[in-house]
CSV table of C-alpha atoms in Angstrom, one decimal:
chain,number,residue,atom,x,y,z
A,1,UNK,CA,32.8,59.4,58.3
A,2,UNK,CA,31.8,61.7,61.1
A,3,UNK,CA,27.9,62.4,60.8
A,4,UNK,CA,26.1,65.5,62.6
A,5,UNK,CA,22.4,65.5,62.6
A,6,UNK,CA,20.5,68.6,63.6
A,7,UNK,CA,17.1,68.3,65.4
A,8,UNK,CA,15.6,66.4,68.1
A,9,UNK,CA,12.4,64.5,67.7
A,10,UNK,CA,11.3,61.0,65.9
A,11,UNK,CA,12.6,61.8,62.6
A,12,UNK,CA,16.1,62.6,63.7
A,13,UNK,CA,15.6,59.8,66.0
A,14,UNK,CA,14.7,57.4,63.0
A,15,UNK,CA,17.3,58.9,60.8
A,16,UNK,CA,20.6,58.4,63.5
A,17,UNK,CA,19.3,55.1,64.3
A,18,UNK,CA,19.7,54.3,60.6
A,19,UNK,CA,23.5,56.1,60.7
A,20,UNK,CA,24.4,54.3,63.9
A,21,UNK,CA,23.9,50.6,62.0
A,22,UNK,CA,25.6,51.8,58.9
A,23,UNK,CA,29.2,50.5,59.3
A,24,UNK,CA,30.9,53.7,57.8
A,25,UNK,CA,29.3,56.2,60.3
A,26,UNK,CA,32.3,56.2,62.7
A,27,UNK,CA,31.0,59.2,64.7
A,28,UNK,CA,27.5,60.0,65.2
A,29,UNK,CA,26.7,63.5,67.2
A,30,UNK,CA,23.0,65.2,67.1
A,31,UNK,CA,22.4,68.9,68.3
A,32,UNK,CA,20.2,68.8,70.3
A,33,UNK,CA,18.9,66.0,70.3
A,34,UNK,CA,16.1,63.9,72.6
A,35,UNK,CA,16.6,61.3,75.5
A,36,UNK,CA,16.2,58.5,72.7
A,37,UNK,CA,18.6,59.8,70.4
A,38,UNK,CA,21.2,59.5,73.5
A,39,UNK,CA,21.2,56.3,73.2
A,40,UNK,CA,22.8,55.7,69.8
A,41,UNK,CA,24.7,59.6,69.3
A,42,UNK,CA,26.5,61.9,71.3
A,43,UNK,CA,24.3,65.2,71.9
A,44,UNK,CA,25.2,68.3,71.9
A,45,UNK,CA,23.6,72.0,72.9
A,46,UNK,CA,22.5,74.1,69.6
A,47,UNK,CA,20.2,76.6,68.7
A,48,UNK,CA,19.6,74.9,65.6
A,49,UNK,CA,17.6,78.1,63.8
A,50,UNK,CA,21.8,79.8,64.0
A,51,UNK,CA,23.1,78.5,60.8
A,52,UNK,CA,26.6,80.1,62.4
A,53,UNK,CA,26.6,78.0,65.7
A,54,UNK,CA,25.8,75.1,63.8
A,55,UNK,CA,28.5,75.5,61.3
A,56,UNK,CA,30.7,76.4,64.1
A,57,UNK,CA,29.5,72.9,66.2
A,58,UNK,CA,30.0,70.9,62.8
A,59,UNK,CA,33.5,72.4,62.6
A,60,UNK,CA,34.5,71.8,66.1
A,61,UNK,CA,33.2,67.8,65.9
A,62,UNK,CA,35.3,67.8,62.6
A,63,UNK,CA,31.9,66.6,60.7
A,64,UNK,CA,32.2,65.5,57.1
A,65,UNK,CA,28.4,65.1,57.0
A,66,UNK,CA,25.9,67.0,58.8
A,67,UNK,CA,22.2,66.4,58.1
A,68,UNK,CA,19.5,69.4,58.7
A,69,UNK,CA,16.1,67.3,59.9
A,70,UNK,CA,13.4,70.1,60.5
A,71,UNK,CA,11.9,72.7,58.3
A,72,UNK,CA,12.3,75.5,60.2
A,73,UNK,CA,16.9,75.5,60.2
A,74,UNK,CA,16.5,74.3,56.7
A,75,UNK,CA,14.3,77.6,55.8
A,76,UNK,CA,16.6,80.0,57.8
A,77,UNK,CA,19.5,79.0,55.5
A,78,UNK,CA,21.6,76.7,58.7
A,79,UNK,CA,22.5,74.5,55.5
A,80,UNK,CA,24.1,77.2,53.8
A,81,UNK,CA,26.2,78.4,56.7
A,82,UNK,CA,27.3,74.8,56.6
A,83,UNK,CA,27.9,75.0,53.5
A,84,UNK,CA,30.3,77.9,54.1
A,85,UNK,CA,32.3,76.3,56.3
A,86,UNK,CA,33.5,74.0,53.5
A,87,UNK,CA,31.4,70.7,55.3
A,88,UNK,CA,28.8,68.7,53.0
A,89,UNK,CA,25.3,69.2,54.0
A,90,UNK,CA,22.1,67.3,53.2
A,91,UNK,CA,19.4,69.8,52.9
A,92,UNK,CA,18.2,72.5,50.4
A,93,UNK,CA,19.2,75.7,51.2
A,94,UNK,CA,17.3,78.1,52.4
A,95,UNK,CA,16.4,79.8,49.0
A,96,UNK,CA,15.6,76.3,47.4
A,97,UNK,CA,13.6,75.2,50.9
A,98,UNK,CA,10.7,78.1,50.0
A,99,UNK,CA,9.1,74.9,48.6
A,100,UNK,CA,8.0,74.0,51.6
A,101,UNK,CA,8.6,77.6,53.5
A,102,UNK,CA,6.0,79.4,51.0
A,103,UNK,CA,3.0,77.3,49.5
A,104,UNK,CA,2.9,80.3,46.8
A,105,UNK,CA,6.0,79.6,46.2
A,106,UNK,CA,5.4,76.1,45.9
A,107,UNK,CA,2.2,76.6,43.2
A,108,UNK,CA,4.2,79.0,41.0
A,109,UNK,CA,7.2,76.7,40.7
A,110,UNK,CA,4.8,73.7,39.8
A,111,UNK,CA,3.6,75.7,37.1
A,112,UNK,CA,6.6,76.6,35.5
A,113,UNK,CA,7.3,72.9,35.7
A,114,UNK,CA,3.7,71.6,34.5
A,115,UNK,CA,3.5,69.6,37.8
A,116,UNK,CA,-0.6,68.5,38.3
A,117,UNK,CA,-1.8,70.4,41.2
A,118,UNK,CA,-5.1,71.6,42.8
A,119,UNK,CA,-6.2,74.8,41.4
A,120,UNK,CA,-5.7,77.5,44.1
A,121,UNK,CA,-5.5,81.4,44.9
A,122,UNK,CA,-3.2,83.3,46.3
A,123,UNK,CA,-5.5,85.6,49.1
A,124,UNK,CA,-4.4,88.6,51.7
A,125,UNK,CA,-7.3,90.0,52.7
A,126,UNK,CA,-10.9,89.6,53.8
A,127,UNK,CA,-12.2,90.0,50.3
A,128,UNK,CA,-10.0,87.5,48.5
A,129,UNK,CA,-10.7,85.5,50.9
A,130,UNK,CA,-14.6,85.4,50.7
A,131,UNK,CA,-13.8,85.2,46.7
A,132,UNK,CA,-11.8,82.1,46.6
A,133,UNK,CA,-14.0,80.9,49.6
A,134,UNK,CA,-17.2,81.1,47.3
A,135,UNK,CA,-14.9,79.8,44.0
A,136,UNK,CA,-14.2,76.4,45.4
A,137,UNK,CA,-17.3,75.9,47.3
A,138,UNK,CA,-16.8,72.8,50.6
A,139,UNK,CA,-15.1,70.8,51.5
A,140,UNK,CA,-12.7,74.1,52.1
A,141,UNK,CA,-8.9,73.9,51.6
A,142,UNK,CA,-7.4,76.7,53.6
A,143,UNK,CA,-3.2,76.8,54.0
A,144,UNK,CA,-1.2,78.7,55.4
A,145,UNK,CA,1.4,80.0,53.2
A,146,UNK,CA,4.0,79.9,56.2
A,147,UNK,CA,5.5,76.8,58.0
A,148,UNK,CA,2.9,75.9,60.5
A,149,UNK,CA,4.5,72.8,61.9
A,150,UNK,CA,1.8,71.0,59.9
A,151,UNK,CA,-0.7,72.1,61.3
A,152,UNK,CA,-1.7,74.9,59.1
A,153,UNK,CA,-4.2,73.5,56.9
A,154,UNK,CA,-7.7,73.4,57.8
A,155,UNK,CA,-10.2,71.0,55.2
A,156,UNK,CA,-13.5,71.5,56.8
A,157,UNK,CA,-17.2,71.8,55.5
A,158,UNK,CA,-17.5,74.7,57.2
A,159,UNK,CA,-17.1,78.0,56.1
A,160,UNK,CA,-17.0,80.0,59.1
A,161,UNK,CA,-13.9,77.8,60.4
A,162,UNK,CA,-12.5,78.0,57.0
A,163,UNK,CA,-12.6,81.7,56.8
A,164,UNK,CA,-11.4,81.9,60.3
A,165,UNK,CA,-8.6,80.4,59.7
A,166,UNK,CA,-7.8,82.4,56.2
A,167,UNK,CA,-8.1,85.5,58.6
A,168,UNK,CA,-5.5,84.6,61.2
A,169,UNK,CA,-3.0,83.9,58.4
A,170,UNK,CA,-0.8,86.8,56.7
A,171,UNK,CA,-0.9,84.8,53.2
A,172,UNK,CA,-3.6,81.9,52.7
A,173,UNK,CA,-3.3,79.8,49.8
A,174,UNK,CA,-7.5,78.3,48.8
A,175,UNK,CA,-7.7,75.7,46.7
A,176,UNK,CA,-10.0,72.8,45.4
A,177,UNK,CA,-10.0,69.9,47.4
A,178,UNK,CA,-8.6,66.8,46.0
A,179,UNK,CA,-10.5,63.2,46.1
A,180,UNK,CA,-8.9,59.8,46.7
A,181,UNK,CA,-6.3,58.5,49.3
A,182,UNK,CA,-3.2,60.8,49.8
A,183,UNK,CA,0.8,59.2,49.5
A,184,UNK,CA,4.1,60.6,51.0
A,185,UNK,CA,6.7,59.8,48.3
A,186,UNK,CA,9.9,61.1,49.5
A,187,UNK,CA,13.3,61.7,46.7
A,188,UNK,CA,17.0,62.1,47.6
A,189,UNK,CA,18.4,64.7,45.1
A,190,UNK,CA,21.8,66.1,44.4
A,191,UNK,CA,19.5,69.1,41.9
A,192,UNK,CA,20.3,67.2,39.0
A,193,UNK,CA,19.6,63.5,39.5
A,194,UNK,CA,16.6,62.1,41.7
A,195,UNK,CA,16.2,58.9,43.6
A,196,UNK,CA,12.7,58.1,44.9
A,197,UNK,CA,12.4,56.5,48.1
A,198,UNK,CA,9.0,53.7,48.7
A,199,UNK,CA,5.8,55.5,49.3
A,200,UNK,CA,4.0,55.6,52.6
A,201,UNK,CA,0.9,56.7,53.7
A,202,UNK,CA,0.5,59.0,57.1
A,203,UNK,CA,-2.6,59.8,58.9
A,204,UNK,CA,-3.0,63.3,60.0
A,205,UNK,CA,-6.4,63.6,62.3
A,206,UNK,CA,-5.9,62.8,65.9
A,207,UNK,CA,-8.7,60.4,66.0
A,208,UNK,CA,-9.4,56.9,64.7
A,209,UNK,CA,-11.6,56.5,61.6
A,210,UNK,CA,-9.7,60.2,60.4
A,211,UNK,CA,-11.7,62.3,63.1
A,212,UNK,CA,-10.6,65.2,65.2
A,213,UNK,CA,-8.4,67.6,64.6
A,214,UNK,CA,-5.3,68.0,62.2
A,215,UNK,CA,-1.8,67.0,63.9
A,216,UNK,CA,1.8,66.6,62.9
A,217,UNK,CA,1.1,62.7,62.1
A,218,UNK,CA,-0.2,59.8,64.5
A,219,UNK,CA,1.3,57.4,62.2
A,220,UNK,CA,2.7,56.0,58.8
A,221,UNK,CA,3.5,52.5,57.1
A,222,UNK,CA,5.0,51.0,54.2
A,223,UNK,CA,4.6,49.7,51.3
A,224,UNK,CA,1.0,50.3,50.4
A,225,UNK,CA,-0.8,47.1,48.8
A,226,UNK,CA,-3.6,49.1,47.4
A,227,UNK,CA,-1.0,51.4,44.7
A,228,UNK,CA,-0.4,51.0,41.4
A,229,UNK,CA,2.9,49.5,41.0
A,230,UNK,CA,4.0,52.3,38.3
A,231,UNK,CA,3.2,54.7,41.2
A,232,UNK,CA,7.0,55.7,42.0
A,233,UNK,CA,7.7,55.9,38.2
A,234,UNK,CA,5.0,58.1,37.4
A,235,UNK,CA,5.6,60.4,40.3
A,236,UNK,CA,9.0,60.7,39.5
A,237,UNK,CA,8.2,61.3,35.7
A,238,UNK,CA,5.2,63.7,36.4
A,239,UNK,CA,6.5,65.5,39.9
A,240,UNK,CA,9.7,64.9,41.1
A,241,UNK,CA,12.1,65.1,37.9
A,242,UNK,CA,10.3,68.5,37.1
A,243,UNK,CA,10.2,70.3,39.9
A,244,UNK,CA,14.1,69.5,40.4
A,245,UNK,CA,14.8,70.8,37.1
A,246,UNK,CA,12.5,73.3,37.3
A,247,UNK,CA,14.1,74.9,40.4
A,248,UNK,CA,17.7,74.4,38.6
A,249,UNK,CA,16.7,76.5,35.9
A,250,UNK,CA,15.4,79.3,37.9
A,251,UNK,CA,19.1,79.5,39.6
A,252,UNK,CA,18.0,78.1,43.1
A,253,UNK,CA,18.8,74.0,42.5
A,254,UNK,CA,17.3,71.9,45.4
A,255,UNK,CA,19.8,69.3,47.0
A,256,UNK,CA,18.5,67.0,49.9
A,257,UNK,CA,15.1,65.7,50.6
A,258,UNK,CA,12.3,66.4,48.3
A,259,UNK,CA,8.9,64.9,50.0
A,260,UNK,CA,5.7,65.3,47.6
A,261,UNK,CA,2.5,64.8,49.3
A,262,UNK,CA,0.0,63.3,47.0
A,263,UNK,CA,-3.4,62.7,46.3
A,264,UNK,CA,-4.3,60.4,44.1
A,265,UNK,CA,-7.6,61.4,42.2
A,266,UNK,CA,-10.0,60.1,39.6
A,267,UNK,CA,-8.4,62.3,37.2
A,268,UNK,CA,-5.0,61.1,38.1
A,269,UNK,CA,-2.3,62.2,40.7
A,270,UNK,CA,-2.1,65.4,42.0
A,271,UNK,CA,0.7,67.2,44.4
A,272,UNK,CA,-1.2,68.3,47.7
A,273,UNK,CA,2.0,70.4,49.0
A,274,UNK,CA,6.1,70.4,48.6
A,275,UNK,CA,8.0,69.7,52.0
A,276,UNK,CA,11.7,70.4,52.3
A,277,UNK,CA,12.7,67.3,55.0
A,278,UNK,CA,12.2,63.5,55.3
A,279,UNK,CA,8.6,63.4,56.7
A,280,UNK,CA,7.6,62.8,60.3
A,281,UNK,CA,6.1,60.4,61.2
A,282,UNK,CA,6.6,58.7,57.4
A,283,UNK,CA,10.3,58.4,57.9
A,284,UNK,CA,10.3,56.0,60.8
A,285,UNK,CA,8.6,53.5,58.5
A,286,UNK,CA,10.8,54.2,55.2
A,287,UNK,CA,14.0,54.5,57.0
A,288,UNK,CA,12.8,51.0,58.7
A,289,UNK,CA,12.4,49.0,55.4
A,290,UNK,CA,15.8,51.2,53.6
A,291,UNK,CA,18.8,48.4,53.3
A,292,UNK,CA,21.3,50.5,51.6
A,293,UNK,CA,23.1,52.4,54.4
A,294,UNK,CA,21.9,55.9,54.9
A,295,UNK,CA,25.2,57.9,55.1
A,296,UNK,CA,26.7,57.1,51.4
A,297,UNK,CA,23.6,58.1,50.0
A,298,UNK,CA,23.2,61.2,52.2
A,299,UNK,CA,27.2,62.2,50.8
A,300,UNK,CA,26.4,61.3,47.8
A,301,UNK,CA,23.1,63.9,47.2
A,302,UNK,CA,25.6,66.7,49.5
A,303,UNK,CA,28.5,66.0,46.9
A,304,UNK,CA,26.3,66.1,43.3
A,305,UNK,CA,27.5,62.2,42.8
A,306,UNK,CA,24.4,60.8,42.7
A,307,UNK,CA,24.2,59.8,38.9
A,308,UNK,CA,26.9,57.2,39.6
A,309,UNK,CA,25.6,56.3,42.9
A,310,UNK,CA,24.0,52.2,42.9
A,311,UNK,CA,20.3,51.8,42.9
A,312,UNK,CA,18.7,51.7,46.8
A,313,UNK,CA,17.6,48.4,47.9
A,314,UNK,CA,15.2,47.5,50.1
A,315,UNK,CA,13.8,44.8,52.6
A,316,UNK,CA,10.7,42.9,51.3
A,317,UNK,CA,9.2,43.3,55.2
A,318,UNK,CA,6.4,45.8,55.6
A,319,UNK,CA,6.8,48.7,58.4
A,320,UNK,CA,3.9,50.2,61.1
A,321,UNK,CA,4.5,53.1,63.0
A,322,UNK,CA,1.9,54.6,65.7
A,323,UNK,CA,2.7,57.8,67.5
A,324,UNK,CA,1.8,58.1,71.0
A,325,UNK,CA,1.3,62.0,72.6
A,326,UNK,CA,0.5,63.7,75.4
A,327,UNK,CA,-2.6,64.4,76.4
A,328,UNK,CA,-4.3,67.4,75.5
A,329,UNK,CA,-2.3,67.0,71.8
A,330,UNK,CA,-2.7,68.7,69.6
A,331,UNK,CA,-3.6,71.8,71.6
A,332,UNK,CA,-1.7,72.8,74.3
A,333,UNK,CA,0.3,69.7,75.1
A,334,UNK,CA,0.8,68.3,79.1
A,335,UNK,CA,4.1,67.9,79.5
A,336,UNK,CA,6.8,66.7,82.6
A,337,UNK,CA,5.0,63.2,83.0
A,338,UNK,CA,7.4,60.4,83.4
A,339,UNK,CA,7.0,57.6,80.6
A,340,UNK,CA,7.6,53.7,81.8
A,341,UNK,CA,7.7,50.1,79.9
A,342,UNK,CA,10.7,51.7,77.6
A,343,UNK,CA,13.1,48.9,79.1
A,344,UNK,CA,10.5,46.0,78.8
A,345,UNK,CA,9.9,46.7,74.5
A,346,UNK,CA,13.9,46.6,74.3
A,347,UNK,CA,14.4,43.2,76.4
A,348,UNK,CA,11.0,41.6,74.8
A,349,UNK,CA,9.9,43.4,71.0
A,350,UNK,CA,13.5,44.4,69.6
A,351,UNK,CA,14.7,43.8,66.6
A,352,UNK,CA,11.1,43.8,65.2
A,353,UNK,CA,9.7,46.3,67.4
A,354,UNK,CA,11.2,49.7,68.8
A,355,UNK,CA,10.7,52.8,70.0
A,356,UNK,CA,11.7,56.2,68.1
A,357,UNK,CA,11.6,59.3,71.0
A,358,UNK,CA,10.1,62.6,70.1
A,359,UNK,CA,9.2,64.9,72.6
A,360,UNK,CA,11.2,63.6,75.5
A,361,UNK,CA,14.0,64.6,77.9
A,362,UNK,CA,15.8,63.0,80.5
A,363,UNK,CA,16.2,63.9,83.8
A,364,UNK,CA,17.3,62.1,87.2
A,365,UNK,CA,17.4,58.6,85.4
A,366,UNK,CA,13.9,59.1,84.1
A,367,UNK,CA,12.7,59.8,81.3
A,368,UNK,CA,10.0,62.6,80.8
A,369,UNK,CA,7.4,63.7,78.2
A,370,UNK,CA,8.7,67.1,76.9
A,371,UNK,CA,6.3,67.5,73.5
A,372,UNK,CA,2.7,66.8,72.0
A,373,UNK,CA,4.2,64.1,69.9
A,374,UNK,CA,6.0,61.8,72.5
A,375,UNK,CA,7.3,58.6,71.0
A,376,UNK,CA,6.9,56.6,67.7
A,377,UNK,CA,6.5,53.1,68.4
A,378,UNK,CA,7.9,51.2,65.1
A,379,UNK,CA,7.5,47.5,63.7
A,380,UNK,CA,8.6,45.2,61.0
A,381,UNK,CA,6.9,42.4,59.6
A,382,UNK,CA,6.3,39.4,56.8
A,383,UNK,CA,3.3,42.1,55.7
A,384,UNK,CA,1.5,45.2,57.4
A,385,UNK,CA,-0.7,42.9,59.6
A,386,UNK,CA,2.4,41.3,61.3
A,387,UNK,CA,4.2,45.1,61.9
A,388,UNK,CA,0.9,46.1,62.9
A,389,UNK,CA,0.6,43.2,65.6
A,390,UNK,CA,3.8,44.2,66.4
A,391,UNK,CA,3.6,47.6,67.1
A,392,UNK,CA,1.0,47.9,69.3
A,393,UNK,CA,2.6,45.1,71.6
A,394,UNK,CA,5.2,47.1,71.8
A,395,UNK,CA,3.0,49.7,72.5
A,396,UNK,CA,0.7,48.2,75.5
A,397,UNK,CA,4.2,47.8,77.2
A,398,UNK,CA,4.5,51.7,77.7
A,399,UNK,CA,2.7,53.9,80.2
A,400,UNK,CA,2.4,57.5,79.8
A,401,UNK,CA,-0.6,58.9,82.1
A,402,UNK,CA,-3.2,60.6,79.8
A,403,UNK,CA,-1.4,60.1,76.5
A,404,UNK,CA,-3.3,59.1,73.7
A,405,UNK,CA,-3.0,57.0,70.2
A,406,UNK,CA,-5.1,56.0,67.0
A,407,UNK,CA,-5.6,52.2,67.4
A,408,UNK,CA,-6.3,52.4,63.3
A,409,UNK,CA,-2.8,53.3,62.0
A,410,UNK,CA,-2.5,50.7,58.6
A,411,UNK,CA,-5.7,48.7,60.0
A,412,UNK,CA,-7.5,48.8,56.4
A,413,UNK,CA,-4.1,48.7,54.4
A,414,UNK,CA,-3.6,45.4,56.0
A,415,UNK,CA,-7.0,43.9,55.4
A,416,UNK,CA,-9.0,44.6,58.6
């Protein structure tokens, strides 16, 4: 088939990697794309927020498939323009993606569907805010209610930050923090049947030992030693099943990627927030250790056929992904710098090693920084200590003047 995939940083870089080895992708575009993704699919111009220009691009390619990445097309409905056009998406559309576009949205749907959840209120202005503030007590838990590029949720001890925050938001959403470790588990779903995928664990503060400030991700692996095996079972039972039928029954069924973050609490686990997309940086690790090819499975959740679609398998190796950004992440990002060693990981690190581009562009036969997050140098290993050796070999190899990296990613996951 004839797969389009619409975005352009690691995840759609992780996801058309995937598409280009699965033997019955026989046409591979992505709109628009990064210098990375050039490698493996033809790119093309889109403003990928115009549900029309991308139903009109899919069209022109004669796409059977066409896979919406980010949160923000997936929101504005671009899946069901595609839809329209009479050509299978993956992706909710953009009623069903106010899981992850509204975080109120998000709380009252896990009600309806009993889904465990942090206690939270709903607050618009200064006095709601103080209220819910004084509730809860610190660590604070202040979100966003809008798509923030994940970076809208502050957890901080201090309450003039957290009320800060609150105040330069339209709609907050407060709730009680959550104890324990916290667990991506993302689920393929046609809105009837759901397929988990293996769990990974991301870290989120820029900083080794989980200081600094929140970001988009500085890495992921996969699998994690330290979970219960009945984890994916239970989550599925508890979360995932639920909140697929819940959103069937209120008229808006959910059809793509379903990704609950978790925290997993001394009272059991608890969904920290709904997201609408494969994960970033999460993907590059899950998508790593997936050996069922992607684009069957992708069809199959676009075409309501996954009840008779086989069971996933996957490789028994272990995955390691570290992001490396630009310097001055995740505030206003330095961008333009040329990035080196790309060439010397491809001759010397692949299979086992590789590199995923996500803020770049190419220009002159170079290859230039173009984002906060730059690339996402992946591994595969025997366990997470091999991927983890592996990685960050990979990862010396590449020069990017003032870019920076957690040298932690998986460290105490793999014994150290």
């Amino acid at each position: 088939m004839k797969v389009l995939v619409i975005g352009g940083g690691a995840r759609e870089h992780a996801l058309c990697r995937s598409l280009s080895l699965d033997p019955d992708v026989t046409a591979l575009y992505c709109a628009p794309g990064n210098a990375g993704i050039a490698e493996v699919a033809e790119l093309h111009p889109v403003d990928a927020l115009d549900g029309d220009a991308v139903a009109r691009l899919a069209t022109g390619l004669g796409a059977e498939l066409v896979v919406v990445g980010p949160e923000a097309p997936l929101v504005a409905g671009v899946a069901d323009a595609v839809r329209a056009a009479g050509i299978p998406c993956f992706g909710p559309s953009g009623e069903a993606a106010q899981l992850e576009g509204s975080k109120a949205f998000a709380k009252d749907v896990m009600a309806g569907a009993g889904v465990p959840t942090a206690r939270s209120y709903v607050c618009t202005t200064p006095a709601e805010i103080d209220e819910a503030l004084d509730a809860f007590g610190a660590p604070y838990v202040v979100k966003d209610d809008g798509l923030a590029a994940g970076k809208g949720v502050v957890v901080t001890d201090d309450l003039a930050a957290a009320r800060d925050h609150a105040l330069s938001c339209d709609r907050v959403v407060i709730e009680e923090f959550l104890d324990g470790p916290e667990v991506s588990l993302f689920a393929i779903t046609d809105g009837t049947t759901v397929l988990p995928l293996q769990p990974a664990q991301d870290f989120k503060r820029a900083l080794d030992g989980d200081e600094g400030p929140n970001t988009g991700g500085m890495g992921a692996y996969s699998p994690l030693p330290w979970a219960d095996p009945k984890l994916v079972d239970e989550v599925l039972e508890s979360v995932l099943q639920p909140t697929v039928d819940e959103l069937r029954r209120r008229g808006t069924p959910f059809s793509g990627l379903l990704y609950a973050g978790l925290a997993i609490t001394s009272r059991g686990v608890r969904v920290i927030e709904f997201n609408a997309r494969f994960g970033d940086p999460e993907t590059q690790v899950v998508l790593a250790r997936l050996r069922t090819p992607l684009a069957g499975v992708l069809l199959a959740s676009a075409n309501g056929t996954l009840d008779v679609f086989p069971s996933l398998a996957w490789r028994d190796d272990a995955a390691v992904t570290v992001v490396i950004a630009s310097h001055n992440y995740p505030d206003t990002p330095r961008t333009g710098d040329p990035i080196n060693g790309l060439a010397d990981v491809a001759a010397q690190d692949a299979p086992d090693a590789y590199v995923l581009h996500a803020g770049t562009r190419a220009e002159g036969g170079a290859v230039l920084s173009a984002g906060g997050r730059v690339l996402s140098v992946t591994a595969t290993g025997k366990d997470l200590a091999a991927a983890r050796e592996r990685a960050y070999t990979a990862l010396g190899r590449i020069r990017l003047d003032g870019s920076q990296h957690r040298t932690d990613i998986a460290l105490k996951a793999a014994g150290g």
